[in-house]
Structure formats: structure tokens, C-alpha cells
Short mmCIF file of C-alpha atoms and ligand atoms in Angstrom, two decimals:
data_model
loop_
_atom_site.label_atom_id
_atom_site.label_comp_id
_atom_site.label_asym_id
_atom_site.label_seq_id
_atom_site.Cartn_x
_atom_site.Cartn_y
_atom_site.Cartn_z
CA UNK F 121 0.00 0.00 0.00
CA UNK F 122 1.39 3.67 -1.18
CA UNK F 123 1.96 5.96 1.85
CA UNK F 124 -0.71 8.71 2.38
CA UNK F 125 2.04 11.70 2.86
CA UNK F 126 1.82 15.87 3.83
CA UNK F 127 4.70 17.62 2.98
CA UNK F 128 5.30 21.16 3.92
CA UNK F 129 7.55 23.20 1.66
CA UNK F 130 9.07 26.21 4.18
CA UNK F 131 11.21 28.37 1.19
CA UNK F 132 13.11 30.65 2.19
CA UNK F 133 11.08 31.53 5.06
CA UNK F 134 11.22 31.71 8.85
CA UNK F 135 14.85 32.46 10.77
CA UNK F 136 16.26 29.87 12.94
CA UNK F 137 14.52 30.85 15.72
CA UNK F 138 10.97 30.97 13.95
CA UNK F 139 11.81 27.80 12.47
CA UNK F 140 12.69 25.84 15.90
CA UNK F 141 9.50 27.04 16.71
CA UNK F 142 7.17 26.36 14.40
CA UNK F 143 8.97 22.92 14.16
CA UNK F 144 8.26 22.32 18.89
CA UNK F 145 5.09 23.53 17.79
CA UNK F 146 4.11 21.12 15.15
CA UNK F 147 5.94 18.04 17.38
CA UNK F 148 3.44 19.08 20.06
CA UNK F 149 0.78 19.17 17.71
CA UNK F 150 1.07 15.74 16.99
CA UNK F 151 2.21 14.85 19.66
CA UNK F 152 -1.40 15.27 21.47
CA UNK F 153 -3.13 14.08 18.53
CA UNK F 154 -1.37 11.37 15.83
CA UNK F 155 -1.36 11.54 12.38
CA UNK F 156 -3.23 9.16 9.78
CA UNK F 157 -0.83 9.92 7.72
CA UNK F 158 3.27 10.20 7.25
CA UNK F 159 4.03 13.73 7.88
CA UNK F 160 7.45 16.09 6.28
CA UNK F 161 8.95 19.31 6.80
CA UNK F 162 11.22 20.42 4.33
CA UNK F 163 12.95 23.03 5.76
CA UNK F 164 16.36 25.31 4.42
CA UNK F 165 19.67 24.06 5.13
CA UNK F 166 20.55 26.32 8.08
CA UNK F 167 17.32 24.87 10.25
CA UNK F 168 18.23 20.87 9.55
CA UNK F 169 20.82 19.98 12.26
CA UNK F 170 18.29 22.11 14.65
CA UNK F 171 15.49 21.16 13.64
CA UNK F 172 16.23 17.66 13.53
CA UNK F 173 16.58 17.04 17.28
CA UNK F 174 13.38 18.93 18.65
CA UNK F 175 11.22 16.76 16.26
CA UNK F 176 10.27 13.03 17.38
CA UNK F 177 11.15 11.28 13.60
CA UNK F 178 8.94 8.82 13.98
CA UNK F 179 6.05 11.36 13.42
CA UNK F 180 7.46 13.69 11.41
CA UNK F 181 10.15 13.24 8.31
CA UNK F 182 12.81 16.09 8.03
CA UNK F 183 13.71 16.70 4.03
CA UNK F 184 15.91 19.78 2.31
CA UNK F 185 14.28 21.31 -0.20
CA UNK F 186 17.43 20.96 -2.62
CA UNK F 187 21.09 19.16 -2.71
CA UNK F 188 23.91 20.08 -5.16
CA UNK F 189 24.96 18.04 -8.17
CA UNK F 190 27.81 17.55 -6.86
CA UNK F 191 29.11 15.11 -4.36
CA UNK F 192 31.80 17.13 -2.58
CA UNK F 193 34.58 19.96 -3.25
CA UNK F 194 35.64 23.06 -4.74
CA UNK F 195 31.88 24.47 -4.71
CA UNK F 196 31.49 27.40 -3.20
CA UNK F 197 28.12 27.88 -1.21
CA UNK F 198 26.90 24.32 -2.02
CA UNK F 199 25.00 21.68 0.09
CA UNK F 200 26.02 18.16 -0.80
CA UNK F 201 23.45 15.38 -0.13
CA UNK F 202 26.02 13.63 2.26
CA UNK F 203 25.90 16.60 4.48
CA UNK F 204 22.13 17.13 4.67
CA UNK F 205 21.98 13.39 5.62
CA UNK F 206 23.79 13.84 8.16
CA UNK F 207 21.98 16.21 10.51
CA UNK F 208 19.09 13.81 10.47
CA UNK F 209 16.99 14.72 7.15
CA UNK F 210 15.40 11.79 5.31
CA UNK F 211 13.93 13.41 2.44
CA UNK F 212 14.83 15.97 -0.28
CA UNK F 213 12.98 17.81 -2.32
CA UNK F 214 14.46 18.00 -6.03
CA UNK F 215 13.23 19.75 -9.50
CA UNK F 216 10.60 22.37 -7.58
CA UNK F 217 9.72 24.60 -10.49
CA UNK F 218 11.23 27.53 -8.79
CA UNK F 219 14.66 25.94 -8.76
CA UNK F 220 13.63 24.63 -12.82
CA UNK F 221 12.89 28.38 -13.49
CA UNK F 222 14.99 30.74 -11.27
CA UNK F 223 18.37 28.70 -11.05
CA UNK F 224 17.70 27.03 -14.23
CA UNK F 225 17.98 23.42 -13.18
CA UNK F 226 17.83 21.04 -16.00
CA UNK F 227 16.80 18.14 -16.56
CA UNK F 228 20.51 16.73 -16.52
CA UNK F 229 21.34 18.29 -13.35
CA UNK F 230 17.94 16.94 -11.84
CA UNK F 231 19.06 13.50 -12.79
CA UNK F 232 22.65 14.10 -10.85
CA UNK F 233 20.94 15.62 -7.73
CA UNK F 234 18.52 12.62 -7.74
CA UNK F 235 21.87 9.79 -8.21
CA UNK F 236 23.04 11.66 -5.05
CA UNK F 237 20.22 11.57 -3.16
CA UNK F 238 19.80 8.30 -3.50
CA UNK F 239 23.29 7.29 -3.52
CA UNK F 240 23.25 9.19 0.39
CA UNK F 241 20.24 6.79 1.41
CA UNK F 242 17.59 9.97 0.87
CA UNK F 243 14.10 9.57 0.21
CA UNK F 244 13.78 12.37 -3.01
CA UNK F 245 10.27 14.16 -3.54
CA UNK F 246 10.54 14.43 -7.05
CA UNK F 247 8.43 17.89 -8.46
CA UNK F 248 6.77 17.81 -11.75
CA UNK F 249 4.16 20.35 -13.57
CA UNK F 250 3.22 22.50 -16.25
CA UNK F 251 2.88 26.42 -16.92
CA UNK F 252 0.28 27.81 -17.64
CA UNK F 253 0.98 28.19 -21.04
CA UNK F 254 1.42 24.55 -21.50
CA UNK F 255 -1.80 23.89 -19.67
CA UNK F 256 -3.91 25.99 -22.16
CA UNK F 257 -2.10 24.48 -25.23
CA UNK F 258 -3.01 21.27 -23.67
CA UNK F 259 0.45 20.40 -23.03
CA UNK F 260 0.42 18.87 -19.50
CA UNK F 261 0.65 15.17 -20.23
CA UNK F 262 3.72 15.23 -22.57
CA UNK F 263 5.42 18.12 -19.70
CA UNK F 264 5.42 15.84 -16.91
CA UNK F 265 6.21 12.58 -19.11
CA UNK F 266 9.26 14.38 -20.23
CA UNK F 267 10.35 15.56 -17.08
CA UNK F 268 9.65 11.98 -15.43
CA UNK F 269 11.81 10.77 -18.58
CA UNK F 270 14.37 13.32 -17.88
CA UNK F 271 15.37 12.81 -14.28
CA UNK F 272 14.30 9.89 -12.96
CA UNK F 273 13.09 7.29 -15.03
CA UNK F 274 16.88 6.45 -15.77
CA UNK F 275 16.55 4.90 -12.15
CA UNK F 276 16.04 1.11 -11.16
CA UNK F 277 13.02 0.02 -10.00
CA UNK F 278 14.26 -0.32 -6.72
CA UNK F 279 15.50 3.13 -6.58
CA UNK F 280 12.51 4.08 -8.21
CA UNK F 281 10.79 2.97 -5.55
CA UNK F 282 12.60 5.58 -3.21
CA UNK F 283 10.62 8.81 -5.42
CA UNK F 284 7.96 10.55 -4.03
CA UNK F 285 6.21 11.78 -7.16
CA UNK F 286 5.07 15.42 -6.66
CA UNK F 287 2.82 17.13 -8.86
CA UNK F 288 2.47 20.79 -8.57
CA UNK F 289 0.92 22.48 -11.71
CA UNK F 290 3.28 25.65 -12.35
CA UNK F 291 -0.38 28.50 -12.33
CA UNK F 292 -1.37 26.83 -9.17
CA UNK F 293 2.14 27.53 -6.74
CA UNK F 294 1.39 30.63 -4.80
CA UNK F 295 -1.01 31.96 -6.30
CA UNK F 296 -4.51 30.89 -4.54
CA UNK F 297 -5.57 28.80 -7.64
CA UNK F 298 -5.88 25.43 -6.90
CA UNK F 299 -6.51 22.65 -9.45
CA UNK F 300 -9.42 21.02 -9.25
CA UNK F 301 -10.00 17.93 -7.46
CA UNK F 302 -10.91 16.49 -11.05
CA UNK F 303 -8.21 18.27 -12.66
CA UNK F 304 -5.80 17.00 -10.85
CA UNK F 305 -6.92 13.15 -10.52
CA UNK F 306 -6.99 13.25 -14.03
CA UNK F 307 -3.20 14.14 -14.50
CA UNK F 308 -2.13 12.41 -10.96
CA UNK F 309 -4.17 8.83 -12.57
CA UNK F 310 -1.98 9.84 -15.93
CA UNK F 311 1.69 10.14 -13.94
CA UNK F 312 0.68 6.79 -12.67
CA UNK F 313 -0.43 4.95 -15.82
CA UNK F 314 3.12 7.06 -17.41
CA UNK F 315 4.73 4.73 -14.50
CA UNK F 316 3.05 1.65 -14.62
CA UNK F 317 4.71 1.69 -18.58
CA UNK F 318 7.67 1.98 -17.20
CA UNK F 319 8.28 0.25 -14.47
CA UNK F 320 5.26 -1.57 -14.62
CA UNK F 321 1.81 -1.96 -12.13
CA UNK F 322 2.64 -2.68 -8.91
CA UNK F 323 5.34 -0.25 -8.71
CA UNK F 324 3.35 2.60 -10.21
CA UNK F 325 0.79 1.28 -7.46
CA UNK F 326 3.47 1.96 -4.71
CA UNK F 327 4.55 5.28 -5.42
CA UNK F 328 2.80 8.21 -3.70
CA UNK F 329 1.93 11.14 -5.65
CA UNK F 330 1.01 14.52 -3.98
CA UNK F 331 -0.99 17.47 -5.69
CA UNK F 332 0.97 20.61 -4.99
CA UNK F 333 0.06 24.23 -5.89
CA UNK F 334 -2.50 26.59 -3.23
CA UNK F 335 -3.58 23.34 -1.13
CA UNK F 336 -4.96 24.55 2.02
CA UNK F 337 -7.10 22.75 4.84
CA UNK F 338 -10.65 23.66 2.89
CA UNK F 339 -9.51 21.95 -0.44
CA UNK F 340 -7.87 19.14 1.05
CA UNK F 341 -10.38 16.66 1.74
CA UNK F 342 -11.72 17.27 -1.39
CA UNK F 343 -8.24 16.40 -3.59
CA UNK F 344 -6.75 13.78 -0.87
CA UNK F 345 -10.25 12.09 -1.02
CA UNK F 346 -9.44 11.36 -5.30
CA UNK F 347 -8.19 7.49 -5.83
CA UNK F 348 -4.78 8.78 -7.13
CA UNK F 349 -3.90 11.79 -4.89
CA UNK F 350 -1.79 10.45 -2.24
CA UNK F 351 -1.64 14.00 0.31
CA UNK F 352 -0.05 17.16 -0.99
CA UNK F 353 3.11 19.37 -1.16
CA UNK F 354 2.62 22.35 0.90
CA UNK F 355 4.05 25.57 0.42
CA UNK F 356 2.37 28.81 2.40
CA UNK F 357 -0.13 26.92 4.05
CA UNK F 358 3.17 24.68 5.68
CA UNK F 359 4.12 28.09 7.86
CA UNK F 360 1.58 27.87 10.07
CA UNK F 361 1.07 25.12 12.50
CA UNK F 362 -2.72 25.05 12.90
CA UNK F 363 -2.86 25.97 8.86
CA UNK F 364 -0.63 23.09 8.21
CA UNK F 365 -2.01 20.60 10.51
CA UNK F 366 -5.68 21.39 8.98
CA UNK F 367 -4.18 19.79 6.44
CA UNK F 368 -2.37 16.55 7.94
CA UNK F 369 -6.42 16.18 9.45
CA UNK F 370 -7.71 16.47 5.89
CA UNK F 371 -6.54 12.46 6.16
CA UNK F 372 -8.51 12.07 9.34
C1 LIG P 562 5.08 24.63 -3.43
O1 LIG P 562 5.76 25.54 -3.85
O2 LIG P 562 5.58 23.49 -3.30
C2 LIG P 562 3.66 24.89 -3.14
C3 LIG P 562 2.80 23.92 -3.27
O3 LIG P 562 3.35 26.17 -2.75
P1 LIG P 562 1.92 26.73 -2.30
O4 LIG P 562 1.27 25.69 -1.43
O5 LIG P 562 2.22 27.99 -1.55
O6 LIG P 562 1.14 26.97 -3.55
#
């Protein structure tokens, strides 16, 4: 059975301080009352080490929201995989569409940053999604089957079977727009099917796939409770504990 998962996203967002304490606060918060689901927070580099030893890990998963392409060296200002491993993290989150679009990530450095990962024993959430130009030409399908192609399905099915597929339609991030629940079971049933070729049923049956892009706790029942939407990648709605939470319940 493929894990039911809620994944916050923090950006660059929150200090150290704010971050240790959003991160007590969500512990608590679960804590007193248990998810039905596995729970994430992928927070920047500077908060891991800290934030990994207020949270209880059993509860909640501790992720990066990018590694370099690199494994280790002359590179200035870079993260390596090995080193967010090591304060604790379990997860990483690779090809968001800001880091596609603002740091021009390619494809080819996607597919390095996900060998890493993996190579470092971390879990990768793997983003995937079209503009909104590519949505109205009716692109969608052949954007994330490319980008699938282009980073990841080089992988084993073993490995494979370490992705976390997320999809977060490019309109939707930020913005208040939110897919549709049918919208995005459509595409979400498609990523799977786009899987299933590949690597065949049951592992296309195994891997979760979360609907990113302005999910909040009054939309969430409604996408989580579609057969192919496995929980959700949050951004703005992951820096506040009760917002968040509301959306760890939508599972409940
Ligand atoms: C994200 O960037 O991963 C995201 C889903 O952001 P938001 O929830 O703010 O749209």
C-alpha cells in the first residue's frame, strides 16, 4: 500500500529561531493528537541539524528542499546530499519549479541531484508540472512525461521505488488557484499509468503522488479524497502550524 504523505515546503522563510519554533510547535501538535498519515517538513539548510533534534522522527520526516549536483569539493556555497543526511533529514525535495525556473535546473542536473540523493540513502520528492501556457495548449501530459523521462526514469526500480512523485501544476504555486480535485486526478491517474509503462503496475501502485500548488485545509479533503492523490506538497499553508495541521487532518 502507497503511503498517504503531507509535505510542507518552508522556502526561504522563517529564521532559525521561527523555524525551531514552528517545528516544537508542530511536534506538540502531533504529539497530542497522531497523524493518519506520514508527515514532512522540508525546511532550508541552516534549520536541519536544529530542527532535527526537537522533532520526534517517527512522526514527522525532516527533508531539504534541494542538494547540489555535486558530491563534494571546490563548490562554493553548495549543500552536498552527504551533508544534509547527516543532521538527520530523510527526504529531499528535487526539481521544484522555482529551482527549474529561477536557477535554471535542468533536466541533466535533476538526474545528478537525484543519483546523489539516492546514492546518500535519501528519500527524493521528485516535483513535476506544467505552466500555464502549457496547460492551455493542452500540453500537460507530454510536460510531466518528459520531465519523469528526464530525471528519474533512468533509475532502477528499486531506486525508483525511493521517489515521491510530486505534482504541482506551475499556475497553481502561490497563487490561490488550486486545481481542481478532477483536474488533478486526471493528471495524478496519468503520472501513474506514465509509470506503470515503465516500471510496470505494482510499482506505479506503490509510489505516492502529492498534488501541490495553493492546497490549504478547505480543499484538502476534497483532492486527498481522489483514488490517485496520495496528500499534498505544501508551500504557504506549511508556515503555520494550525494551517498546516488542517491539512495533515484532511486524512482524518
Ligand atoms: C510549493 O511551492 O511546493 C507549493 C505547493 O506552494 P503553495 O502551497 O504555496 O502553492
Amino acid at each position: 500500500m502507497r503511503k498517504k504523505i503531507v509535505a510542507g515546503n518552508w522556502k526561504m522563510n522563517k529564521n532559525l529561531q521561527e523555524g525551531i519554533a514552528l517545528a516544537t510547535e508542530l511536534n506538540e501538535a502531533l504529539a497530542a493528537d497522531k497523524p493518519n498519515c506520514d508527515v514532512v517538513i522540508c525546511t532550508p539548510f541552516i534549520h536541519l541539524a536544529k530542527v532535527s533534534e526537537v522533532i520526534d522522527h517517527s512522526v514527522i520526516g525532516l527533508g531539504a528542499e534541494n542538494c547540489a549536483d555535486k558530491e563534494k569539493g571546490a563548490y562554493t556555497g553548495e549543500v552536498s546530499a552527504e551533508m544534509v543526511k547527516s543532521t538527520g533529514a530523510e527526504y529531499v525535495i528535487l526539481g521544484h519549479s522555482e529551482r527549474r525556473e529561477y536557477y535554471k535546473e535542468t533536466p541533466e542536473i535533476l538526474k545528478e541531484k537525484v543519483l546523489l540523493a539516492l546514492a546518500n540513502g535519501l528519500k527524493v520528492i521528485f516535483c513535476i508540472g506544467e505552466s500555464l501556457a502549457e496547460r492551455e495548449a493542452n500540453k500537460q501530459n507530454e510536460v510531466v512525461k518528459a520531465e519523469l523521462e528526464g530525471s528519474v526514469f533512468n533509475l532502477s526500480a528499486e531506486d525508483f521505488g525511493k521517489i515521491v512523485i510530486a505534482y504541482e501544476p506551475i499556475w497553481a504555486i502561490g497563487t490561490g488557484k488550486t486545481a481542481t480535485s478532477e483536474q488533478a486526478e486526471e493528471i495524478h491517474s496519468y503520472i501513474r499509468s506514465v509509470i506503470a509503462d515503465k516500471y510496470g503496475k505494482e510499482v506505479a501502485e506503490n509510489t505516492s503522488i502529492l498534488y501541490g500548488g495553493s492546497c490549504k485545509a478547505s480543499n484538502a479533503p476534497e483532492l486527498f479524497a481522489k483514488p490517485d492523490i496520495d496528500g499534498g506538497l505544501i508551500g504557504g499553508a506549511s508556515l503555520k502550524c494550525a494551517d498546516f495541521k488542517g491539512i495533515i487532518d484532511a486524512w482524518k
